[in-house]
Amino acid sequence: MTTKQYGILVVEDERHLLAAVAVKLERSGFGVLTAESVEQAKACLKDVGHVDAVWLDHYLLGKETGLDFVAYLKSDEATKHLPIFVVSNTTSPEKQQSYMRLGITKYYIKSNHRLDAIIEDIRSAVNEPHHER
Amino acid sequence: MNKLFQNASIGFKIILISALFAAIFLGVSFSYVVLHVRSMLIAEAIKSLQSDLQSEKEKVEIYADQVKGIVLALKGTPPVQGIIRARTNGGIDRLDNSTLVQWQNRLQAIFSAEMAASGIYDQLRFIDKDGREVVRVNLVDGKPHAVPESELQYKGDRDYFLETRALSDDSVYVSHTQLNREGNPPTVSVPYKPVVRYSSPVFQKQTGTWSGVLVANVLTDRLIRKNSVLGSRFDLYVADAEGYFVVHPDTTKEWGGPDDLGTGFNLRGEFPGASFDGQSGVIYEGDDVLAYVRVQFDKNDPSRDWIVLERVPSSVIFGSINSTVASAIFVGFATFVLLFFIFRFAIRRLLSPLQDLAVGTDRIGTGDFDTEVPITSQDEIGRVAEAFNRMADKLKVLYSSLEDQVHEKTKNLDDKVTDLEKTQRAMTNVLEDIEAEKERAKAMLASIGDGLIVLDKDERILLVNKSFEALLGWKESEVRGKKLTQVVPMLDASGTLVSEESRLITKTLKEKKKETTQDRSVQYRRKDGSHFPVAITVSPILSDEQVAGAVEVFRDITKETEVDKAKTEFVSLASHQLRTPLTSINWYTEILLGGDAGEVNEEQKRYLHEIYDGGKRMVELVNALLNVSRIELGTFIVEPKATDVVALLASVVDEQKTAIEQRHISVSVDTREWSTLYNADPKLLRMIFQNLLSNAVKYTPPGGSIQITVAGKVKGQTYGTVTLAEDSFCFSITDSGYGIPANQKDKIFTKLFRADNVRTMDTDGTGLGLYIVKSIVDHSGGHIWFVSEEHKGTTFFFILPNAGMVRQEGSRALGS
């Protein structure tokens, strides 16, 4: 039986964290693409053409933030319905609300969650049929 | 007029009043007398007039009677019988052989003699029984003239003839007075001859046969005037019984009767309204008096009466009075003038002492108490003068004593004045000090670093200080009297203009309470349009419980806001920065522990767990610190919404399932007394539940129990150890844990505090949880407390308003 391998785009500026997430995702059976900035993330998408979910931090390298990337994803028909998981250490409720308004799947405060817990949520999201958000 | 009278002297007054009195008196009595005398004189005049008339009437009547006698006498003269005899005998009297003619001549002679003698007859006649005049003598030119046979007339149809024929021998017929008529047809003879005919029947002596009539025509006016003085002095009016005038001062009015001239003038027309029915009487026509008498020519026949009136003109009656009155007036006036002068003189003499008195009084008034008034009499004025002199003496004594008293009092006063002056100087000093204080206060006020505004109860600016001017750009003169809310706009956190009702000053004035800005987001706009954040405090100025105004103090908190911002940002940044390495630690440890990097042995696992736990604790600490910093920085947002408390609680319990099961603690949740939703900020309520539950789990030894109850209770009920002041949402969590040492109970809610009994045990905790919970509960309008006994257990209670957590605006939300 063929198990589809889902591809997750991980956008995170902290190298160590990025590495840890990538490792865990791979160990959990996902394909991983990494980017440290919105620019890189866009380029990744272009290269690969398709991902199944996005792991997104807020503060990134470069001028643009995670919010900009979400807006970008939402503006494109192809990526509008991608499940987006914002994993940030920013606790500002305003930022959280902005993300929710744009239409992300879930918002996590990094330090409060185990990796495997987040990955479980991702797994559920990509396994289920897409819902209109 | 009144003033004039008041200012006149007594003498003048007395004289004036007396004169008035005398004048009135004299006037009245004089008028009375005059009137009385007048009426008396009138009565007198009338009386005399009437008596004159009466006597005249009598004279006339007597004479008229005499005429009757004369007629009878004439009738008895021999010629009359002789004529009769002669006529029955063919003209010859058989008795003495005289002829008819002779007898006629003799009768004529008798008639003539009588006529000449008496002068009142116009005609004397003898008429035979056939009515033919036999003898007639006329008065012609004042002389008797026997009328010749040829001129004798037939008078048989005359009424006097006919009337007389019927009479007896001794009767005399008296006719109406008439104007004499002659001729055929009988026409009024001119000049007018008013006649009264006296006639008597003639009888033949022997046979007694009626043989004719003897007629005497009497001239009436001569009848009257011959025998009386009537008409000599006064106007005479004579009228017959029917009222037609026989005699009238205006002769054209005479003989108005139908048998005479027919002019109609009569008494009634002359004197309308007057009555002439009596025998005598008085008539007033204007000021004239008329007296009348009835003259009876025939006592048996009132139709033969004449009414005789004499008119006495008023000038005659009153003539005498008027002159008397005139002289009386003159006398009276002269007397009056004389009296006046006498009186005046007397009064003067009498009242001159008063003058002296007046002069004396003036002199006393100037202070000359030795004045004396001469005493000239013993009357009342004299007594007054005496009294005056005595008074002057007494005054002298009094005055000197007064002078002494005044002197003494003046001395007292001088002393007092000196004292007062001292006091005044002291006062002035005090005032100067006060002024200085005032100036200092003013200077202090002016130099207060914060903006100061004093407002009246209508929110109008009374006073501002220099800082106000500096901070807002308005000068005091520009804003005084204006409403604060109009001069200084307030903006809220989002930059919107705050309405007048929401301004602090409005609230303060309305509710008489101090109001302070609760957060740092309120801004004031300057005159130039720029704005800056402010902290404002407004306090009411109360006087007798009434709001008299308010005082506002405000501060530019730009720095603080910036500091706040900086702090917030720092905390944010710090926590963010702390979190990243913590995440790193945790996740790598997780990977290692998960075997994703290779197998790990038990020992490795143990150590890795320690690292992981440490990391987790750090994360907790960082989260707690972040919340604490938010709490510390000011207010945090409380956003109540309808929350399913039961579900929330269940989820919190579920979260901590692992720990609970690990320690074999039984947890029971009783939410039977709370069924509805509750208005709470779910995030905050969750934090409270989480903290309290995790504490209960942490500090209860294995095998212990935890009971959670949620209930709604009403005002007045007791909950735990507290009587509820309002309807409340009530929560309690009881554990059978280590309890809280009694001596550390007061520190339980303080930051970073961990009681000794748990520190020695191997439990972890930040020491911040309860601080955060208490802050949340207090900020949401609730109350938290506990009861505890060491080694027995602890129960934490908290209550929140039944209506819900109190909404709080703020700049931060607490988070986890």
PDB file of C-alpha atoms in Angstrom, chain B residues 543-691:
ATOM      1  CA  SER B 543     -19.256  72.615  50.704  1.00  0.00           C
ATOM      2  CA  ASP B 544     -21.997  71.318  52.978  1.00  0.00           C
ATOM      3  CA  GLU B 545     -22.442  68.219  50.880  1.00  0.00           C
ATOM      4  CA  GLN B 546     -23.052  70.337  47.814  1.00  0.00           C
ATOM      5  CA  VAL B 547     -20.740  70.383  44.847  1.00  0.00           C
ATOM      6  CA  ALA B 548     -19.273  73.844  44.564  1.00  0.00           C
ATOM      7  CA  GLY B 549     -16.789  72.977  41.881  1.00  0.00           C
ATOM      8  CA  ALA B 550     -13.866  70.668  41.203  1.00  0.00           C
ATOM      9  CA  VAL B 551     -10.106  70.614  41.069  1.00  0.00           C
ATOM     10  CA  GLU B 552      -8.302  68.737  38.317  1.00  0.00           C
ATOM     11  CA  VAL B 553      -4.660  67.840  38.341  1.00  0.00           C
ATOM     12  CA  PHE B 554      -3.172  66.307  35.264  1.00  0.00           C
ATOM     13  CA  ARG B 555       0.281  65.167  34.297  1.00  0.00           C
ATOM     14  CA  ASP B 556       1.975  64.663  31.014  1.00  0.00           C
ATOM     15  CA  ILE B 557       2.765  60.995  31.137  1.00  0.00           C
ATOM     16  CA  THR B 558       4.437  60.785  27.804  1.00  0.00           C
ATOM     17  CA  LYS B 559       7.590  59.634  29.565  1.00  0.00           C
ATOM     18  CA  GLU B 560       5.758  57.096  31.659  1.00  0.00           C
ATOM     19  CA  THR B 561       3.864  55.906  28.648  1.00  0.00           C
ATOM     20  CA  GLU B 562       7.086  55.576  26.827  1.00  0.00           C
ATOM     21  CA  VAL B 563       8.600  53.844  29.810  1.00  0.00           C
ATOM     22  CA  ASP B 564       5.571  51.614  29.926  1.00  0.00           C
ATOM     23  CA  LYS B 565       5.908  50.900  26.300  1.00  0.00           C
ATOM     24  CA  ALA B 566       9.563  50.255  26.760  1.00  0.00           C
ATOM     25  CA  LYS B 567       8.877  47.982  29.726  1.00  0.00           C
ATOM     26  CA  THR B 568       6.201  46.145  27.866  1.00  0.00           C
ATOM     27  CA  GLU B 569       8.352  45.782  24.900  1.00  0.00           C
ATOM     28  CA  PHE B 570      11.216  44.678  27.077  1.00  0.00           C
ATOM     29  CA  VAL B 571       9.120  42.105  28.829  1.00  0.00           C
ATOM     30  CA  SER B 572       7.684  40.981  25.556  1.00  0.00           C
ATOM     31  CA  LEU B 573      11.052  40.828  24.028  1.00  0.00           C
ATOM     32  CA  ALA B 574      12.622  39.232  27.078  1.00  0.00           C
ATOM     33  CA  SER B 575       9.966  36.616  27.354  1.00  0.00           C
ATOM     34  CA  HIS B 576      10.136  36.036  23.700  1.00  0.00           C
ATOM     35  CA  GLN B 577      13.907  35.798  23.848  1.00  0.00           C
ATOM     36  CA  LEU B 578      13.729  33.487  26.847  1.00  0.00           C
ATOM     37  CA  ARG B 579      11.216  31.281  25.207  1.00  0.00           C
ATOM     38  CA  THR B 580      13.276  30.551  22.148  1.00  0.00           C
ATOM     39  CA  PRO B 581      16.154  28.819  23.932  1.00  0.00           C
ATOM     40  CA  LEU B 582      13.664  27.137  26.245  1.00  0.00           C
ATOM     41  CA  THR B 583      11.802  25.772  23.286  1.00  0.00           C
ATOM     42  CA  SER B 584      15.087  24.575  21.907  1.00  0.00           C
ATOM     43  CA  ILE B 585      15.897  22.752  25.132  1.00  0.00           C
ATOM     44  CA  ASN B 586      12.464  21.204  25.389  1.00  0.00           C
ATOM     45  CA  TRP B 587      12.099  20.089  21.854  1.00  0.00           C
ATOM     46  CA  TYR B 588      15.571  18.571  21.602  1.00  0.00           C
ATOM     47  CA  THR B 589      15.032  16.843  24.874  1.00  0.00           C
ATOM     48  CA  GLU B 590      11.706  15.634  23.548  1.00  0.00           C
ATOM     49  CA  ILE B 591      13.381  14.315  20.416  1.00  0.00           C
ATOM     50  CA  LEU B 592      16.012  12.539  22.455  1.00  0.00           C
ATOM     51  CA  LEU B 593      13.465  11.176  24.861  1.00  0.00           C
ATOM     52  CA  GLY B 594      11.361  10.059  21.936  1.00  0.00           C
ATOM     53  CA  GLY B 595      14.153   7.969  20.618  1.00  0.00           C
ATOM     54  CA  ASP B 596      14.234   9.924  17.362  1.00  0.00           C
ATOM     55  CA  ALA B 597      18.007  10.303  17.750  1.00  0.00           C
ATOM     56  CA  GLY B 598      18.668   6.834  18.870  1.00  0.00           C
ATOM     57  CA  GLU B 599      17.952   4.605  21.767  1.00  0.00           C
ATOM     58  CA  VAL B 600      18.365   5.978  25.223  1.00  0.00           C
ATOM     59  CA  ASN B 601      18.948   3.918  28.288  1.00  0.00           C
ATOM     60  CA  GLU B 602      17.090   4.293  31.539  1.00  0.00           C
ATOM     61  CA  GLU B 603      19.702   6.406  33.163  1.00  0.00           C
ATOM     62  CA  GLN B 604      19.845   8.656  30.146  1.00  0.00           C
ATOM     63  CA  LYS B 605      16.089   8.791  30.153  1.00  0.00           C
ATOM     64  CA  ARG B 606      16.109   9.871  33.769  1.00  0.00           C
ATOM     65  CA  TYR B 607      18.552  12.629  33.230  1.00  0.00           C
ATOM     66  CA  LEU B 608      16.802  13.752  30.091  1.00  0.00           C
ATOM     67  CA  HIS B 609      13.564  13.923  32.070  1.00  0.00           C
ATOM     68  CA  GLU B 610      15.224  16.157  34.596  1.00  0.00           C
ATOM     69  CA  ILE B 611      16.301  18.452  31.808  1.00  0.00           C
ATOM     70  CA  TYR B 612      12.843  18.350  30.278  1.00  0.00           C
ATOM     71  CA  ASP B 613      11.152  19.100  33.597  1.00  0.00           C
ATOM     72  CA  GLY B 614      13.546  21.905  34.291  1.00  0.00           C
ATOM     73  CA  GLY B 615      12.791  23.313  30.878  1.00  0.00           C
ATOM     74  CA  LYS B 616       9.084  23.059  31.470  1.00  0.00           C
ATOM     75  CA  ARG B 617       9.391  24.780  34.788  1.00  0.00           C
ATOM     76  CA  MET B 618      11.338  27.538  33.185  1.00  0.00           C
ATOM     77  CA  VAL B 619       8.644  27.976  30.592  1.00  0.00           C
ATOM     78  CA  GLU B 620       6.040  28.176  33.308  1.00  0.00           C
ATOM     79  CA  LEU B 621       8.096  30.718  35.120  1.00  0.00           C
ATOM     80  CA  VAL B 622       8.578  32.786  32.046  1.00  0.00           C
ATOM     81  CA  ASN B 623       4.816  32.721  31.362  1.00  0.00           C
ATOM     82  CA  ALA B 624       3.999  33.604  34.903  1.00  0.00           C
ATOM     83  CA  LEU B 625       6.559  36.405  34.905  1.00  0.00           C
ATOM     84  CA  LEU B 626       5.056  37.789  31.754  1.00  0.00           C
ATOM     85  CA  ASN B 627       1.596  37.839  33.324  1.00  0.00           C
ATOM     86  CA  VAL B 628       2.936  39.342  36.482  1.00  0.00           C
ATOM     87  CA  SER B 629       4.606  42.068  34.503  1.00  0.00           C
ATOM     88  CA  ARG B 630       1.329  42.734  32.745  1.00  0.00           C
ATOM     89  CA  ILE B 631      -0.426  42.898  36.030  1.00  0.00           C
ATOM     90  CA  GLU B 632       2.248  45.166  37.404  1.00  0.00           C
ATOM     91  CA  LEU B 633       2.195  47.489  34.453  1.00  0.00           C
ATOM     92  CA  GLY B 634      -1.361  48.418  34.982  1.00  0.00           C
ATOM     93  CA  THR B 635      -4.668  47.068  34.040  1.00  0.00           C
ATOM     94  CA  PHE B 636      -5.218  44.075  31.908  1.00  0.00           C
ATOM     95  CA  ILE B 637      -8.207  43.388  29.761  1.00  0.00           C
ATOM     96  CA  VAL B 638     -11.141  41.491  31.178  1.00  0.00           C
ATOM     97  CA  GLU B 639     -13.497  40.556  28.337  1.00  0.00           C
ATOM     98  CA  PRO B 640     -16.432  38.690  29.762  1.00  0.00           C
ATOM     99  CA  LYS B 641     -18.581  36.639  27.490  1.00  0.00           C
ATOM    100  CA  ALA B 642     -21.122  33.937  28.092  1.00  0.00           C
ATOM    101  CA  THR B 643     -19.010  31.005  29.092  1.00  0.00           C
ATOM    102  CA  ASP B 644     -19.941  27.443  29.799  1.00  0.00           C
ATOM    103  CA  VAL B 645     -18.249  27.281  33.159  1.00  0.00           C
ATOM    104  CA  VAL B 646     -18.956  23.608  33.672  1.00  0.00           C
ATOM    105  CA  ALA B 647     -17.322  22.657  30.396  1.00  0.00           C
ATOM    106  CA  LEU B 648     -14.405  24.932  31.086  1.00  0.00           C
ATOM    107  CA  LEU B 649     -13.844  23.395  34.471  1.00  0.00           C
ATOM    108  CA  ALA B 650     -14.097  19.900  33.014  1.00  0.00           C
ATOM    109  CA  SER B 651     -11.513  20.749  30.390  1.00  0.00           C
ATOM    110  CA  VAL B 652      -9.129  22.140  33.009  1.00  0.00           C
ATOM    111  CA  VAL B 653      -9.487  19.010  35.098  1.00  0.00           C
ATOM    112  CA  ASP B 654      -8.949  16.905  32.022  1.00  0.00           C
ATOM    113  CA  GLU B 655      -5.733  18.777  31.204  1.00  0.00           C
ATOM    114  CA  GLN B 656      -4.279  17.823  34.523  1.00  0.00           C
ATOM    115  CA  LYS B 657      -5.507  14.258  34.253  1.00  0.00           C
ATOM    116  CA  THR B 658      -2.052  12.819  34.007  1.00  0.00           C
ATOM    117  CA  ALA B 659      -0.805  14.412  37.171  1.00  0.00           C
ATOM    118  CA  ILE B 660      -4.014  13.582  39.007  1.00  0.00           C
ATOM    119  CA  GLU B 661      -3.893   9.921  38.016  1.00  0.00           C
ATOM    120  CA  GLN B 662      -0.206   9.691  38.737  1.00  0.00           C
ATOM    121  CA  ARG B 663      -0.763  10.774  42.297  1.00  0.00           C
ATOM    122  CA  HIS B 664      -3.886   8.719  42.670  1.00  0.00           C
ATOM    123  CA  ILE B 665      -5.920  11.682  43.795  1.00  0.00           C
ATOM    124  CA  SER B 666      -9.649  11.565  43.521  1.00  0.00           C
ATOM    125  CA  VAL B 667     -11.181  14.689  42.137  1.00  0.00           C
ATOM    126  CA  SER B 668     -14.848  15.354  42.388  1.00  0.00           C
ATOM    127  CA  VAL B 669     -16.606  18.241  40.720  1.00  0.00           C
ATOM    128  CA  ASP B 670     -19.981  19.387  41.941  1.00  0.00           C
ATOM    129  CA  THR B 671     -21.631  21.877  39.646  1.00  0.00           C
ATOM    130  CA  ARG B 672     -25.189  20.976  40.550  1.00  0.00           C
ATOM    131  CA  GLU B 673     -25.873  24.434  41.941  1.00  0.00           C
ATOM    132  CA  TRP B 674     -24.713  26.165  38.842  1.00  0.00           C
ATOM    133  CA  SER B 675     -26.361  25.358  35.609  1.00  0.00           C
ATOM    134  CA  THR B 676     -26.227  28.383  33.405  1.00  0.00           C
ATOM    135  CA  LEU B 677     -23.599  30.170  31.467  1.00  0.00           C
ATOM    136  CA  TYR B 678     -21.567  32.747  33.251  1.00  0.00           C
ATOM    137  CA  ASN B 679     -20.225  36.009  31.940  1.00  0.00           C
ATOM    138  CA  ALA B 680     -16.550  35.477  32.363  1.00  0.00           C
ATOM    139  CA  ASP B 681     -13.422  36.081  30.383  1.00  0.00           C
ATOM    140  CA  PRO B 682     -12.823  32.411  29.557  1.00  0.00           C
ATOM    141  CA  LYS B 683      -9.056  32.829  29.303  1.00  0.00           C
ATOM    142  CA  LEU B 684      -8.852  34.363  32.748  1.00  0.00           C
ATOM    143  CA  LEU B 685     -11.307  31.977  34.326  1.00  0.00           C
ATOM    144  CA  ARG B 686      -9.329  29.126  32.876  1.00  0.00           C
ATOM    145  CA  MET B 687      -6.174  30.547  34.398  1.00  0.00           C
ATOM    146  CA  ILE B 688      -7.841  30.743  37.797  1.00  0.00           C
ATOM    147  CA  PHE B 689      -9.130  27.191  37.584  1.00  0.00           C
ATOM    148  CA  GLN B 690      -5.809  25.887  36.309  1.00  0.00           C
ATOM    149  CA  ASN B 691      -3.818  27.558  39.045  1.00  0.00           C
TER     150      ASN B 691
END
